[in-house]
Every structure is written in structure tokens, then in C-alpha cells.
Amino acid sequence: MLPDGLRRAEFAPLWQAVHDRLSSGLPVNRVRVGPLDRGQREALADLLGMDRLPPDHVAVSLPRLDVLLGQICGMDARGIVEELIGPLENRARQRQRVQQQRAALWEWLAEHPVVAAQPALREWVEQVRRGGVFGGSPTATGELLDAALHVLSRLPAAGTPLPSFAGDVLGDPHALDAGRRVSGLVLRALAEVYGVALPASAQQRRDLWRRAGVGDDELSTVVLTAGVQPVGGRLCGEIMRSCTDSGHAAVLTLAQLRDAGRIVLGTREVWVVENPSVLGLALRRFGRTCPPMVCTSGWPNSAGILLLRLLSAAGATLRYHGDFDGEGVRIAAYVLAKAGAVPWRMSAQDYLAALDRYPSGPGVGRVTEAPWDAALAAALRENRIAVPQERLADALLDEAAWRSS
């Protein structure tokens, strides 16, 4: 049993210092105690059998202290501080456990399916990793990142207002309000995907959300298509059939597509292109017999993704081709991830063959990996020459017409 003399208040700094050092989880030989007032110095000198008062800061040998305490009460310093203060921690083990949790968190984030499908997000992953865990907690950080990735997996939205979208996806209409951590994570990720600056104002935040289909105007958000002859589809089906019969492009609004209902197709393949000029060339060349095509007009908006999803649900294979440059690869990865399309003549071999025909051109810009062909990004970086889709339009249309006949 601990004697009352060792419970004196004058010994409190000693016991607290010993408890702190033993809780480090590291080997301990000496414990530094202080600052001490005169009474605390006198008590320590009596305990240690010192012939003079120690200074206000003093290093105490733990082995010597254990010997003295054993003689006094049969206990060592560890037992005394656990009785007086409480169980010892193991901060070294805790730090190791947190480091392991952090490493597992960053590995999970880097390998997440949303990131794997859109390698443009890898820079976002690195930004998040450099920022460290929120509040020192890998668990809390993982929950926030999981929410952000869930939001990204549901984008683009179909023009849903931000509070409604947040409520549907996260169960809280305010979860994506400005200033919320999940909102900041998602906006930073979208900036990386689209290759734009991080929004610095409320208007820029709204613009970036709209680009991802959140709050899109259902009348001004449109998509171009040609040669599609669906059965059903309500008004948008009638528009597509009528425009195909007359050899024109159909311009479908987000509102019309939302109201489309079920679409049935008589074709197995739909050819998806990045640039309107390619769609225009197809109409001039084929007119009423144009192969079924959709144009994303660069980055697809919510109307474009919704149309592609409707066509995919109708059983069509969506074959996508875009520019051979950094942004073209990112757009392709986005269309493949969000609409279930497959690449169409978008391999490294296709790029190098095109480069043989067109050995000069603009630069490729920022290049990220192509999930469908690991060699494509390396080829773009090595050659540093872009091949716009328009240069390959004739060959693409030849194939589309042949396979659609």
C-alpha cells in the first residue's frame, strides 16, 4: 500500500513527469522534473537522500528512484503513478497505429474505383494527402473522403438543384453548402477533372457545380445527336426520328430527356464524338442515312450524359472517340466512367498511326493516364503533338457507316 507521505502534493510534479515519460512507450532511464518550488525541491531532496537542494529543474534517475521506492513501500515508480494518476499510455504504439491507418487511408484513396476510372483525380488525391488528415483523425478523414467520392460517383447530376442533390446523395440538404468540408473536397476534385482553377467566389462555385450538372437549366442545357431512330422516347424520340428522316441534327434539351421514358433502339451501336464539326461532316456526307451518332461538344453536360445513359439502357454499345491530347483523354475517361462507353480507335497504336499521317500539330497540354490503355499517356508525353479528331473524321465515319449498314 502506498504510504501517505508519497501522496503529498509536493510530489505531484515528480509523479506526473514519471507518468508522462513512461507513457511515451519508449525506454526510459531519466526523467526531467520541473519547474519546482522550494517545498517541492525539499521533498525531492529528502526522497532521494540528497545533501543539498536540487535546482528548479532536475533530471531524476528512474532506476535509482525504483530502488528507493522499493525500499520504502515495495513498489516501483510505474506502480505508484498508475495508482495515483491512472493507466499508462503507449504513445509510440499509438503513433505507429495512426501512421498505419494513414498509410491505409491514402492507399485506399489512390486505388478507389472513382479515381481509377478518372486518372485526372490523381492530382486531387495527392493534394489531399499533402494536406494530411483532418483533426489528426484518419477515421474522420476517411468518412469525409468516402462522402466526397460518393458525390463524385453520382455526377454529373441531371440538373438537380444543389440542396436536393445533397439531400438525395448524402441525406443532408446542406451537406454541400459553401464552407462544408465535403463541398470543398468535391469542388477541388471537379477543378482537377475539368482542368480549371479552383473557384474563388460564390459565382465560380455555382458555375463549377453547373458544369457537373448540378443546377443546370433544363432548357439551355442541350445535346446534339443525329441518325438515331428510337422507338418510344416521347417527345425527344419524335424529335430524333423526325430529324433523322430529314437528314438533320436533333438538339435535345435536358427537360425533354428527363421526360423521355423508355427508349427502344433498332441499332446495336451508337458512335459518340467529341466535336460538333465531325457530326456536321457526317450529316453532309450521309444525310438521312447518317449512322447513329451523339456529340458531346467537348466536356459532356448533364443532357449529354443522360442521353448516353438512355441509349445504353436501350442496349446500345456506345463507342467513343475524341481528340488525341491531354484534355481529350480526360474527356474520354469521363464518358467511359459516367456513361459506360467503350473507346473507339483511342489506343496508343491508333495515336501513333495518326501521328505518322499528321506529324505536326498543337501541343498535348496536361496529360493524365488513359484507363483503357496504359501506353497512350506515355506516347502523348513522348511525342508532345496532338491529333485533333477532325483530322481523322473521314476514317471514323467510314467505319461507323460500314458497321451501321
mmCIF file of C-alpha atoms in Angstrom:
data_model
loop_
_atom_site.group_PDB
_atom_site.id
_atom_site.type_symbol
_atom_site.label_atom_id
_atom_site.label_comp_id
_atom_site.label_asym_id
_atom_site.label_seq_id
_atom_site.Cartn_x
_atom_site.Cartn_y
_atom_site.Cartn_z
ATOM 1 C CA MET A 1 0.000 0.000 0.000
ATOM 2 C CA LEU A 2 1.277 3.450 -0.892
ATOM 3 C CA PRO A 3 2.292 5.450 2.204
ATOM 4 C CA ASP A 4 0.599 8.795 2.783
ATOM 5 C CA GLY A 5 3.976 10.504 2.673
ATOM 6 C CA LEU A 6 4.353 9.687 -1.023
ATOM 7 C CA ARG A 7 0.878 11.096 -1.701
ATOM 8 C CA ARG A 8 1.920 14.585 -0.577
ATOM 9 C CA ALA A 9 1.162 17.404 -3.019
ATOM 10 C CA GLU A 10 4.853 18.269 -3.155
ATOM 11 C CA PHE A 11 5.496 15.036 -5.074
ATOM 12 C CA ALA A 12 2.846 15.740 -7.733
ATOM 13 C CA PRO A 13 5.331 17.177 -10.316
ATOM 14 C CA LEU A 14 7.548 14.087 -9.923
ATOM 15 C CA TRP A 15 4.724 11.592 -10.366
ATOM 16 C CA GLN A 16 3.276 13.498 -13.331
ATOM 17 C CA ALA A 17 6.675 13.668 -15.054
ATOM 18 C CA VAL A 18 7.246 9.943 -14.497
ATOM 19 C CA HIS A 19 3.759 9.112 -15.803
ATOM 20 C CA ASP A 20 4.311 11.226 -18.927
ATOM 21 C CA ARG A 21 7.706 9.682 -19.703
ATOM 22 C CA LEU A 22 6.585 6.101 -19.124
ATOM 23 C CA SER A 23 3.561 6.738 -21.351
ATOM 24 C CA SER A 24 5.876 7.520 -24.258
ATOM 25 C CA GLY A 25 6.240 3.813 -24.994
ATOM 26 C CA LEU A 26 9.996 4.284 -25.298
ATOM 27 C CA PRO A 27 12.784 3.071 -22.957
ATOM 28 C CA VAL A 28 13.158 5.490 -20.031
ATOM 29 C CA ASN A 29 16.293 5.955 -17.932
ATOM 30 C CA ARG A 30 15.984 9.527 -16.664
ATOM 31 C CA VAL A 31 13.000 11.772 -16.006
ATOM 32 C CA ARG A 32 13.245 15.549 -16.099
ATOM 33 C CA VAL A 33 11.131 17.246 -13.414
ATOM 34 C CA GLY A 34 10.306 20.934 -13.022
ATOM 35 C CA PRO A 35 9.861 23.742 -12.521
ATOM 36 C CA LEU A 36 9.810 23.046 -8.789
ATOM 37 C CA ASP A 37 9.112 25.453 -5.949
ATOM 38 C CA ARG A 38 11.136 25.312 -2.720
ATOM 39 C CA GLY A 39 8.803 22.900 -0.961
ATOM 40 C CA GLN A 40 8.847 20.511 -3.915
ATOM 41 C CA ARG A 41 12.652 20.709 -4.099
ATOM 42 C CA GLU A 42 12.935 19.918 -0.368
ATOM 43 C CA ALA A 43 10.586 16.945 -0.676
ATOM 44 C CA LEU A 44 12.542 15.580 -3.642
ATOM 45 C CA ALA A 45 15.874 16.040 -1.830
ATOM 46 C CA ASP A 46 14.525 14.103 1.186
ATOM 47 C CA LEU A 47 13.225 11.280 -1.009
ATOM 48 C CA LEU A 48 16.434 10.921 -2.967
ATOM 49 C CA GLY A 49 18.733 11.418 0.057
ATOM 50 C CA MET A 50 20.418 14.464 -1.480
ATOM 51 C CA ASP A 51 22.772 16.565 0.678
ATOM 52 C CA ARG A 52 21.647 19.809 -0.954
ATOM 53 C CA LEU A 53 18.539 21.166 -2.629
ATOM 54 C CA PRO A 54 18.199 20.315 -6.325
ATOM 55 C CA PRO A 55 17.688 23.122 -8.881
ATOM 56 C CA ASP A 56 14.164 24.039 -10.005
ATOM 57 C CA HIS A 57 14.622 21.648 -12.969
ATOM 58 C CA VAL A 58 16.263 18.322 -12.206
ATOM 59 C CA ALA A 59 16.891 15.007 -14.002
ATOM 60 C CA VAL A 60 15.979 12.017 -11.838
ATOM 61 C CA SER A 61 17.421 8.553 -12.492
ATOM 62 C CA LEU A 62 14.464 6.177 -12.839
ATOM 63 C CA PRO A 63 16.441 3.033 -11.811
ATOM 64 C CA ARG A 64 17.653 4.814 -8.650
ATOM 65 C CA LEU A 65 14.129 6.031 -7.907
ATOM 66 C CA ASP A 66 12.774 2.473 -8.310
ATOM 67 C CA VAL A 67 15.343 1.159 -5.781
ATOM 68 C CA LEU A 68 14.448 3.817 -3.220
ATOM 69 C CA LEU A 69 10.699 3.320 -3.668
ATOM 70 C CA GLY A 70 11.128 -0.433 -3.342
ATOM 71 C CA GLN A 71 12.863 0.086 -0.011
ATOM 72 C CA ILE A 72 10.158 2.487 1.179
ATOM 73 C CA CYS A 73 6.973 0.727 0.100
ATOM 74 C CA GLY A 74 7.827 -2.283 -2.068
ATOM 75 C CA MET A 75 6.565 -0.590 -5.208
ATOM 76 C CA ASP A 76 8.313 0.857 -8.230
ATOM 77 C CA ALA A 77 7.630 4.198 -9.915
ATOM 78 C CA ARG A 78 5.380 2.597 -12.558
ATOM 79 C CA GLY A 79 3.095 1.084 -9.950
ATOM 80 C CA ILE A 80 2.899 4.303 -7.956
ATOM 81 C CA VAL A 81 1.998 6.584 -10.870
ATOM 82 C CA GLU A 82 -0.606 4.122 -12.162
ATOM 83 C CA GLU A 83 -2.240 4.122 -8.721
ATOM 84 C CA LEU A 84 -2.084 7.898 -8.320
ATOM 85 C CA ILE A 85 -2.749 9.085 -11.882
ATOM 86 C CA GLY A 86 -4.122 6.199 -13.893
ATOM 87 C CA PRO A 87 -3.112 3.621 -16.525
ATOM 88 C CA LEU A 88 -0.066 4.372 -18.615
ATOM 89 C CA GLU A 89 -0.467 5.033 -22.312
ATOM 90 C CA ASN A 90 1.842 3.870 -25.100
ATOM 91 C CA ARG A 91 2.178 6.904 -27.324
ATOM 92 C CA ALA A 92 4.798 5.259 -29.535
ATOM 93 C CA ARG A 93 2.402 2.416 -30.291
ATOM 94 C CA GLN A 94 -0.437 4.879 -30.801
ATOM 95 C CA ARG A 95 1.680 6.908 -33.239
ATOM 96 C CA GLN A 96 2.586 3.737 -35.119
ATOM 97 C CA ARG A 97 -1.067 2.732 -35.271
ATOM 98 C CA VAL A 98 -2.066 6.172 -36.574
ATOM 99 C CA GLN A 99 0.720 6.062 -39.173
ATOM 100 C CA GLN A 100 -0.507 2.665 -40.325
ATOM 101 C CA GLN A 101 -4.071 3.998 -40.503
ATOM 102 C CA ARG A 102 -2.882 6.972 -42.541
ATOM 103 C CA ALA A 103 -0.951 4.774 -44.949
ATOM 104 C CA ALA A 104 -4.008 2.531 -45.374
ATOM 105 C CA LEU A 105 -6.208 5.595 -45.912
ATOM 106 C CA TRP A 106 -4.022 7.034 -48.694
ATOM 107 C CA GLU A 107 -3.705 3.609 -50.344
ATOM 108 C CA TRP A 108 -7.485 3.190 -50.260
ATOM 109 C CA LEU A 109 -7.995 6.655 -51.736
ATOM 110 C CA ALA A 110 -5.448 6.171 -54.544
ATOM 111 C CA GLU A 111 -6.991 2.832 -55.529
ATOM 112 C CA HIS A 112 -10.639 3.846 -55.200
ATOM 113 C CA PRO A 113 -12.724 2.911 -58.282
ATOM 114 C CA VAL A 114 -13.801 6.536 -58.836
ATOM 115 C CA VAL A 115 -10.137 7.597 -59.004
ATOM 116 C CA ALA A 116 -9.122 4.605 -61.112
ATOM 117 C CA ALA A 117 -11.836 5.437 -63.660
ATOM 118 C CA GLN A 118 -10.759 9.090 -63.905
ATOM 119 C CA PRO A 119 -6.977 9.382 -63.507
ATOM 120 C CA ALA A 120 -7.313 13.182 -63.618
ATOM 121 C CA LEU A 121 -8.274 12.770 -59.959
ATOM 122 C CA ARG A 122 -4.814 11.502 -59.027
ATOM 123 C CA GLU A 123 -3.537 15.036 -58.557
ATOM 124 C CA TRP A 124 -6.511 15.657 -56.270
ATOM 125 C CA VAL A 125 -5.524 12.550 -54.300
ATOM 126 C CA GLU A 126 -2.009 13.960 -53.932
ATOM 127 C CA GLN A 127 -3.365 17.339 -52.804
ATOM 128 C CA VAL A 128 -5.490 15.670 -50.160
ATOM 129 C CA ARG A 129 -2.568 13.548 -48.984
ATOM 130 C CA ARG A 130 -0.301 16.592 -48.688
ATOM 131 C CA GLY A 131 -2.966 18.325 -46.630
ATOM 132 C CA GLY A 132 -2.907 15.480 -44.108
ATOM 133 C CA VAL A 133 -5.723 14.027 -42.077
ATOM 134 C CA PHE A 134 -8.454 16.275 -40.705
ATOM 135 C CA GLY A 135 -8.139 16.895 -36.990
ATOM 136 C CA GLY A 136 -5.439 14.238 -36.772
ATOM 137 C CA SER A 137 -8.038 11.506 -37.309
ATOM 138 C CA PRO A 138 -7.645 9.041 -40.200
ATOM 139 C CA THR A 139 -11.107 7.652 -39.397
ATOM 140 C CA ALA A 140 -12.859 11.033 -39.657
ATOM 141 C CA THR A 141 -10.869 11.861 -42.788
ATOM 142 C CA GLY A 142 -11.865 8.572 -44.384
ATOM 143 C CA GLU A 143 -15.540 9.290 -43.699
ATOM 144 C CA LEU A 144 -15.278 12.727 -45.347
ATOM 145 C CA LEU A 145 -13.422 11.338 -48.356
ATOM 146 C CA ASP A 146 -15.912 8.498 -48.710
ATOM 147 C CA ALA A 147 -18.725 11.055 -48.827
ATOM 148 C CA ALA A 148 -16.860 13.155 -51.420
ATOM 149 C CA LEU A 149 -16.186 10.112 -53.601
ATOM 150 C CA HIS A 150 -19.831 9.081 -53.339
ATOM 151 C CA VAL A 151 -20.824 12.544 -54.598
ATOM 152 C CA LEU A 152 -18.315 12.330 -57.461
ATOM 153 C CA SER A 153 -19.677 8.925 -58.444
ATOM 154 C CA ARG A 154 -23.159 10.453 -58.799
ATOM 155 C CA LEU A 155 -22.033 13.316 -61.020
ATOM 156 C CA PRO A 156 -22.991 14.667 -63.432
ATOM 157 C CA ALA A 157 -26.414 15.242 -61.989
ATOM 158 C CA ALA A 158 -29.430 15.769 -64.218
ATOM 159 C CA GLY A 159 -29.845 19.443 -63.436
ATOM 160 C CA THR A 160 -30.914 18.848 -59.830
ATOM 161 C CA PRO A 161 -30.652 21.900 -57.528
ATOM 162 C CA LEU A 162 -27.726 21.658 -55.110
ATOM 163 C CA PRO A 163 -29.764 21.224 -51.890
ATOM 164 C CA SER A 164 -31.895 18.499 -53.484
ATOM 165 C CA PHE A 165 -28.827 16.746 -54.875
ATOM 166 C CA ALA A 166 -27.073 16.892 -51.480
ATOM 167 C CA GLY A 167 -30.173 15.530 -49.772
ATOM 168 C CA ASP A 168 -30.521 12.675 -52.253
ATOM 169 C CA VAL A 169 -26.847 11.678 -52.173
ATOM 170 C CA LEU A 170 -25.764 12.465 -48.604
ATOM 171 C CA GLY A 171 -29.035 12.691 -46.720
ATOM 172 C CA ASP A 172 -28.472 16.340 -45.758
ATOM 173 C CA PRO A 173 -29.628 19.240 -47.989
ATOM 174 C CA HIS A 174 -26.855 21.422 -46.534
ATOM 175 C CA ALA A 175 -24.023 18.877 -46.811
ATOM 176 C CA LEU A 176 -22.628 20.577 -49.943
ATOM 177 C CA ASP A 177 -23.102 24.173 -48.818
ATOM 178 C CA ALA A 178 -20.150 26.528 -49.223
ATOM 179 C CA GLY A 179 -17.706 26.092 -46.374
ATOM 180 C CA ARG A 180 -18.529 22.438 -45.725
ATOM 181 C CA ARG A 181 -15.504 20.159 -45.976
ATOM 182 C CA VAL A 182 -17.205 17.672 -48.286
ATOM 183 C CA SER A 183 -18.192 20.512 -50.632
ATOM 184 C CA GLY A 184 -14.616 21.788 -50.709
ATOM 185 C CA LEU A 185 -13.263 18.320 -51.459
ATOM 186 C CA VAL A 186 -15.730 17.784 -54.301
ATOM 187 C CA LEU A 187 -15.128 21.199 -55.878
ATOM 188 C CA ARG A 188 -11.353 20.696 -55.721
ATOM 189 C CA ALA A 189 -11.790 17.314 -57.426
ATOM 190 C CA LEU A 190 -14.027 18.783 -60.137
ATOM 191 C CA ALA A 191 -11.476 21.527 -60.788
ATOM 192 C CA GLU A 192 -8.872 18.814 -61.425
ATOM 193 C CA VAL A 193 -11.192 16.796 -63.661
ATOM 194 C CA TYR A 194 -12.136 19.785 -65.823
ATOM 195 C CA GLY A 195 -8.689 21.375 -65.690
ATOM 196 C CA VAL A 196 -9.917 24.714 -64.318
ATOM 197 C CA ALA A 197 -8.872 26.930 -61.427
ATOM 198 C CA LEU A 198 -10.331 26.256 -58.006
ATOM 199 C CA PRO A 199 -13.366 28.556 -57.639
ATOM 200 C CA ALA A 200 -12.665 31.620 -55.536
ATOM 201 C CA SER A 201 -16.137 33.181 -55.442
ATOM 202 C CA ALA A 202 -19.745 32.131 -54.989
ATOM 203 C CA GLN A 203 -20.428 32.622 -58.699
ATOM 204 C CA GLN A 204 -17.452 30.473 -59.678
ATOM 205 C CA ARG A 205 -18.632 27.742 -57.307
ATOM 206 C CA ARG A 206 -22.105 27.833 -58.877
ATOM 207 C CA ASP A 207 -20.544 27.673 -62.363
ATOM 208 C CA LEU A 208 -18.482 24.628 -61.450
ATOM 209 C CA TRP A 209 -21.474 22.876 -59.911
ATOM 210 C CA ARG A 210 -23.496 23.601 -63.068
ATOM 211 C CA ARG A 211 -20.713 22.154 -65.194
ATOM 212 C CA ALA A 212 -21.181 18.959 -63.210
ATOM 213 C CA GLY A 213 -24.932 19.029 -63.879
ATOM 214 C CA VAL A 214 -25.996 20.427 -60.516
ATOM 215 C CA GLY A 215 -28.468 23.264 -61.004
ATOM 216 C CA ASP A 216 -28.336 23.050 -64.801
ATOM 217 C CA ASP A 217 -31.029 24.996 -66.620
ATOM 218 C CA GLU A 218 -33.245 22.345 -68.164
ATOM 219 C CA LEU A 219 -33.897 24.380 -71.331
ATOM 220 C CA SER A 220 -30.464 25.769 -72.187
ATOM 221 C CA THR A 221 -28.620 22.527 -71.403
ATOM 222 C CA VAL A 222 -28.717 20.612 -74.704
ATOM 223 C CA VAL A 223 -27.046 17.779 -76.595
ATOM 224 C CA LEU A 224 -26.616 17.116 -80.327
ATOM 225 C CA THR A 225 -27.468 13.809 -81.962
ATOM 226 C CA ALA A 226 -28.031 12.528 -85.489
ATOM 227 C CA GLY A 227 -29.103 9.315 -87.192
ATOM 228 C CA VAL A 228 -30.865 7.886 -84.130
ATOM 229 C CA GLN A 229 -34.253 6.268 -84.780
ATOM 230 C CA PRO A 230 -35.669 5.278 -81.401
ATOM 231 C CA VAL A 231 -38.980 3.643 -80.720
ATOM 232 C CA GLY A 232 -40.690 5.492 -77.900
ATOM 233 C CA GLY A 233 -38.924 8.230 -76.022
ATOM 234 C CA ARG A 234 -41.950 10.534 -76.009
ATOM 235 C CA LEU A 235 -41.177 13.994 -77.431
ATOM 236 C CA CYS A 236 -37.408 13.553 -77.658
ATOM 237 C CA GLY A 237 -37.953 10.286 -79.537
ATOM 238 C CA GLU A 238 -40.218 12.083 -82.013
ATOM 239 C CA ILE A 239 -37.613 14.814 -82.449
ATOM 240 C CA MET A 240 -34.823 12.308 -83.105
ATOM 241 C CA ARG A 241 -36.923 10.316 -85.587
ATOM 242 C CA SER A 242 -38.078 13.449 -87.408
ATOM 243 C CA CYS A 243 -34.578 14.922 -87.648
ATOM 244 C CA THR A 244 -33.112 11.621 -88.815
ATOM 245 C CA ASP A 245 -35.768 11.299 -91.529
ATOM 246 C CA SER A 246 -34.945 14.810 -92.761
ATOM 247 C CA GLY A 247 -31.158 14.433 -92.507
ATOM 248 C CA HIS A 248 -30.687 16.993 -89.718
ATOM 249 C CA ALA A 249 -29.172 17.013 -86.268
ATOM 250 C CA ALA A 250 -31.534 16.859 -83.310
ATOM 251 C CA VAL A 251 -30.996 19.312 -80.450
ATOM 252 C CA LEU A 252 -32.436 17.778 -77.289
ATOM 253 C CA THR A 253 -32.926 19.704 -74.076
ATOM 254 C CA LEU A 254 -32.397 18.339 -70.600
ATOM 255 C CA ALA A 255 -36.139 18.751 -69.952
ATOM 256 C CA GLN A 256 -37.043 16.622 -72.975
ATOM 257 C CA LEU A 257 -34.590 13.915 -71.973
ATOM 258 C CA ARG A 258 -35.879 13.849 -68.415
ATOM 259 C CA ASP A 259 -39.330 13.155 -69.850
ATOM 260 C CA ALA A 260 -38.095 10.573 -72.353
ATOM 261 C CA GLY A 261 -39.231 7.459 -70.571
ATOM 262 C CA ARG A 262 -38.250 4.150 -72.185
ATOM 263 C CA ILE A 263 -36.332 4.108 -75.464
ATOM 264 C CA VAL A 264 -36.072 1.113 -77.772
ATOM 265 C CA LEU A 265 -33.424 1.087 -80.485
ATOM 266 C CA GLY A 266 -33.154 -0.848 -83.692
ATOM 267 C CA THR A 267 -29.376 -0.440 -83.710
ATOM 268 C CA ARG A 268 -26.669 -2.079 -81.654
ATOM 269 C CA GLU A 269 -24.038 0.660 -81.823
ATOM 270 C CA VAL A 270 -24.023 4.431 -81.320
ATOM 271 C CA TRP A 271 -20.976 6.436 -82.310
ATOM 272 C CA VAL A 272 -20.049 9.173 -79.852
ATOM 273 C CA VAL A 273 -17.753 12.019 -80.928
ATOM 274 C CA GLU A 274 -16.263 14.965 -79.103
ATOM 275 C CA ASN A 275 -16.510 17.678 -81.742
ATOM 276 C CA PRO A 276 -19.620 19.130 -83.469
ATOM 277 C CA SER A 277 -17.695 19.551 -86.737
ATOM 278 C CA VAL A 278 -17.446 15.755 -87.014
ATOM 279 C CA LEU A 279 -21.202 15.425 -86.582
ATOM 280 C CA GLY A 280 -21.703 18.139 -89.183
ATOM 281 C CA LEU A 281 -19.431 16.317 -91.631
ATOM 282 C CA ALA A 282 -21.386 13.108 -91.068
ATOM 283 C CA LEU A 283 -24.672 14.832 -91.888
ATOM 284 C CA ARG A 284 -23.255 16.445 -95.027
ATOM 285 C CA ARG A 285 -21.864 13.124 -96.161
ATOM 286 C CA PHE A 286 -24.715 10.762 -95.252
ATOM 287 C CA GLY A 287 -27.821 12.903 -94.763
ATOM 288 C CA ARG A 288 -30.802 10.677 -93.985
ATOM 289 C CA THR A 289 -28.592 7.585 -93.764
ATOM 290 C CA CYS A 290 -26.290 9.060 -91.141
ATOM 291 C CA PRO A 291 -25.046 6.426 -88.669
ATOM 292 C CA PRO A 292 -26.498 6.884 -85.175
ATOM 293 C CA MET A 293 -24.267 9.480 -83.500
ATOM 294 C CA VAL A 294 -24.098 11.656 -80.409
ATOM 295 C CA CYS A 295 -21.799 14.660 -79.991
ATOM 296 C CA THR A 296 -20.591 15.644 -76.513
ATOM 297 C CA SER A 297 -19.399 19.075 -77.725
ATOM 298 C CA GLY A 298 -16.254 18.815 -75.615
ATOM 299 C CA TRP A 299 -16.991 18.015 -71.999
ATOM 300 C CA PRO A 300 -20.434 16.395 -71.899
ATOM 301 C CA ASN A 301 -23.050 18.232 -69.898
ATOM 302 C CA SER A 302 -25.871 16.611 -67.938
ATOM 303 C CA ALA A 303 -28.064 16.381 -71.055
ATOM 304 C CA GLY A 304 -25.319 14.566 -72.957
ATOM 305 C CA ILE A 305 -24.687 12.048 -70.180
ATOM 306 C CA LEU A 306 -28.411 11.474 -69.689
ATOM 307 C CA LEU A 307 -28.901 10.764 -73.401
ATOM 308 C CA LEU A 308 -25.960 8.357 -73.449
ATOM 309 C CA ARG A 309 -27.315 6.549 -70.409
ATOM 310 C CA LEU A 310 -30.742 6.241 -72.029
ATOM 311 C CA LEU A 311 -29.177 4.795 -75.177
ATOM 312 C CA SER A 312 -27.017 2.415 -73.155
ATOM 313 C CA ALA A 313 -30.072 1.283 -71.174
ATOM 314 C CA ALA A 314 -31.762 0.601 -74.528
ATOM 315 C CA GLY A 315 -28.994 -1.894 -75.312
ATOM 316 C CA ALA A 316 -26.690 0.202 -77.484
ATOM 317 C CA THR A 317 -22.914 -0.098 -77.310
ATOM 318 C CA LEU A 318 -21.537 3.444 -77.064
ATOM 319 C CA ARG A 319 -18.269 3.794 -78.976
ATOM 320 C CA TYR A 320 -16.399 6.971 -78.069
ATOM 321 C CA HIS A 321 -13.671 8.846 -79.926
ATOM 322 C CA GLY A 322 -12.165 12.235 -79.139
ATOM 323 C CA ASP A 323 -9.077 14.371 -79.617
ATOM 324 C CA PHE A 324 -5.673 12.817 -79.061
ATOM 325 C CA ASP A 325 -4.458 15.294 -76.465
ATOM 326 C CA GLY A 326 -4.454 15.631 -72.686
ATOM 327 C CA GLU A 327 -7.952 17.042 -72.392
ATOM 328 C CA GLY A 328 -9.298 14.625 -74.992
ATOM 329 C CA VAL A 329 -8.058 11.710 -72.876
ATOM 330 C CA ARG A 330 -9.685 13.169 -69.762
ATOM 331 C CA ILE A 331 -12.985 13.684 -71.583
ATOM 332 C CA ALA A 332 -12.835 10.126 -72.892
ATOM 333 C CA ALA A 333 -12.185 8.754 -69.392
ATOM 334 C CA TYR A 334 -15.142 10.785 -68.115
ATOM 335 C CA VAL A 335 -17.521 9.478 -70.802
ATOM 336 C CA LEU A 336 -16.381 5.906 -70.247
ATOM 337 C CA ALA A 337 -16.809 6.221 -66.476
ATOM 338 C CA LYS A 338 -20.122 8.081 -66.471
ATOM 339 C CA ALA A 339 -21.958 6.561 -69.434
ATOM 340 C CA GLY A 340 -20.466 3.099 -69.811
ATOM 341 C CA ALA A 341 -18.991 3.859 -73.239
ATOM 342 C CA VAL A 342 -16.066 1.944 -74.741
ATOM 343 C CA PRO A 343 -13.068 3.514 -76.508
ATOM 344 C CA TRP A 344 -13.212 3.683 -80.294
ATOM 345 C CA ARG A 345 -9.838 3.918 -82.027
ATOM 346 C CA MET A 346 -8.367 5.619 -78.975
ATOM 347 C CA SER A 347 -5.339 3.402 -78.307
ATOM 348 C CA ALA A 348 -1.664 4.339 -78.310
ATOM 349 C CA GLN A 349 -1.326 2.401 -81.564
ATOM 350 C CA ASP A 350 -4.128 4.473 -83.112
ATOM 351 C CA TYR A 351 -2.440 7.681 -81.935
ATOM 352 C CA LEU A 352 0.959 6.741 -83.352
ATOM 353 C CA ALA A 353 -0.619 5.739 -86.669
ATOM 354 C CA ALA A 354 -2.376 9.116 -86.817
ATOM 355 C CA LEU A 355 0.882 10.847 -85.950
ATOM 356 C CA ASP A 356 2.554 9.217 -88.938
ATOM 357 C CA ARG A 357 -0.012 10.933 -91.146
ATOM 358 C CA TYR A 358 -0.049 14.219 -89.252
ATOM 359 C CA PRO A 359 3.428 14.718 -87.754
ATOM 360 C CA SER A 360 2.826 18.337 -86.729
ATOM 361 C CA GLY A 361 0.144 19.956 -84.648
ATOM 362 C CA PRO A 362 -0.608 21.727 -81.380
ATOM 363 C CA GLY A 363 0.826 20.600 -78.050
ATOM 364 C CA VAL A 364 -0.887 17.940 -75.984
ATOM 365 C CA GLY A 365 -1.255 20.022 -72.798
ATOM 366 C CA ARG A 366 -1.555 18.364 -69.390
ATOM 367 C CA VAL A 367 -1.612 14.601 -69.865
ATOM 368 C CA THR A 368 -3.186 12.165 -67.425
ATOM 369 C CA GLU A 369 -3.370 8.402 -67.708
ATOM 370 C CA ALA A 370 -5.853 6.648 -70.003
ATOM 371 C CA PRO A 371 -7.557 3.843 -68.032
ATOM 372 C CA TRP A 372 -8.169 1.797 -71.209
ATOM 373 C CA ASP A 373 -4.559 1.883 -72.497
ATOM 374 C CA ALA A 374 -1.571 2.377 -70.223
ATOM 375 C CA ALA A 375 0.665 3.204 -73.195
ATOM 376 C CA LEU A 376 -1.370 6.140 -74.543
ATOM 377 C CA ALA A 377 -0.349 8.765 -71.981
ATOM 378 C CA ALA A 378 3.316 7.820 -72.374
ATOM 379 C CA ALA A 379 3.058 8.146 -76.165
ATOM 380 C CA LEU A 380 1.436 11.585 -75.865
ATOM 381 C CA ARG A 381 4.101 12.794 -73.435
ATOM 382 C CA GLU A 382 6.915 11.455 -75.585
ATOM 383 C CA ASN A 383 5.710 12.924 -78.891
ATOM 384 C CA ARG A 384 4.049 16.085 -77.489
ATOM 385 C CA ILE A 385 1.911 16.510 -80.632
ATOM 386 C CA ALA A 386 -1.883 16.476 -80.525
ATOM 387 C CA VAL A 387 -4.030 14.975 -83.262
ATOM 388 C CA PRO A 388 -7.442 16.686 -83.344
ATOM 389 C CA GLN A 389 -10.389 14.430 -84.032
ATOM 390 C CA GLU A 390 -11.322 16.388 -87.164
ATOM 391 C CA ARG A 391 -8.187 15.110 -88.930
ATOM 392 C CA LEU A 392 -9.392 11.530 -88.505
ATOM 393 C CA ALA A 393 -13.066 12.205 -89.258
ATOM 394 C CA ASP A 394 -13.188 10.542 -92.696
ATOM 395 C CA ALA A 395 -11.756 7.249 -91.449
ATOM 396 C CA LEU A 396 -14.008 7.303 -88.393
ATOM 397 C CA LEU A 397 -17.116 7.927 -90.470
ATOM 398 C CA ASP A 398 -16.122 5.198 -92.943
ATOM 399 C CA GLU A 399 -16.057 2.700 -90.101
ATOM 400 C CA ALA A 400 -19.278 3.967 -88.498
ATOM 401 C CA ALA A 401 -21.155 3.789 -91.812
ATOM 402 C CA TRP A 402 -19.836 0.326 -92.663
ATOM 403 C CA ARG A 403 -20.630 -1.172 -89.248
ATOM 404 C CA SER A 404 -24.057 0.508 -89.125
ATOM 405 C CA SER A 405 -25.146 -0.690 -92.573
#
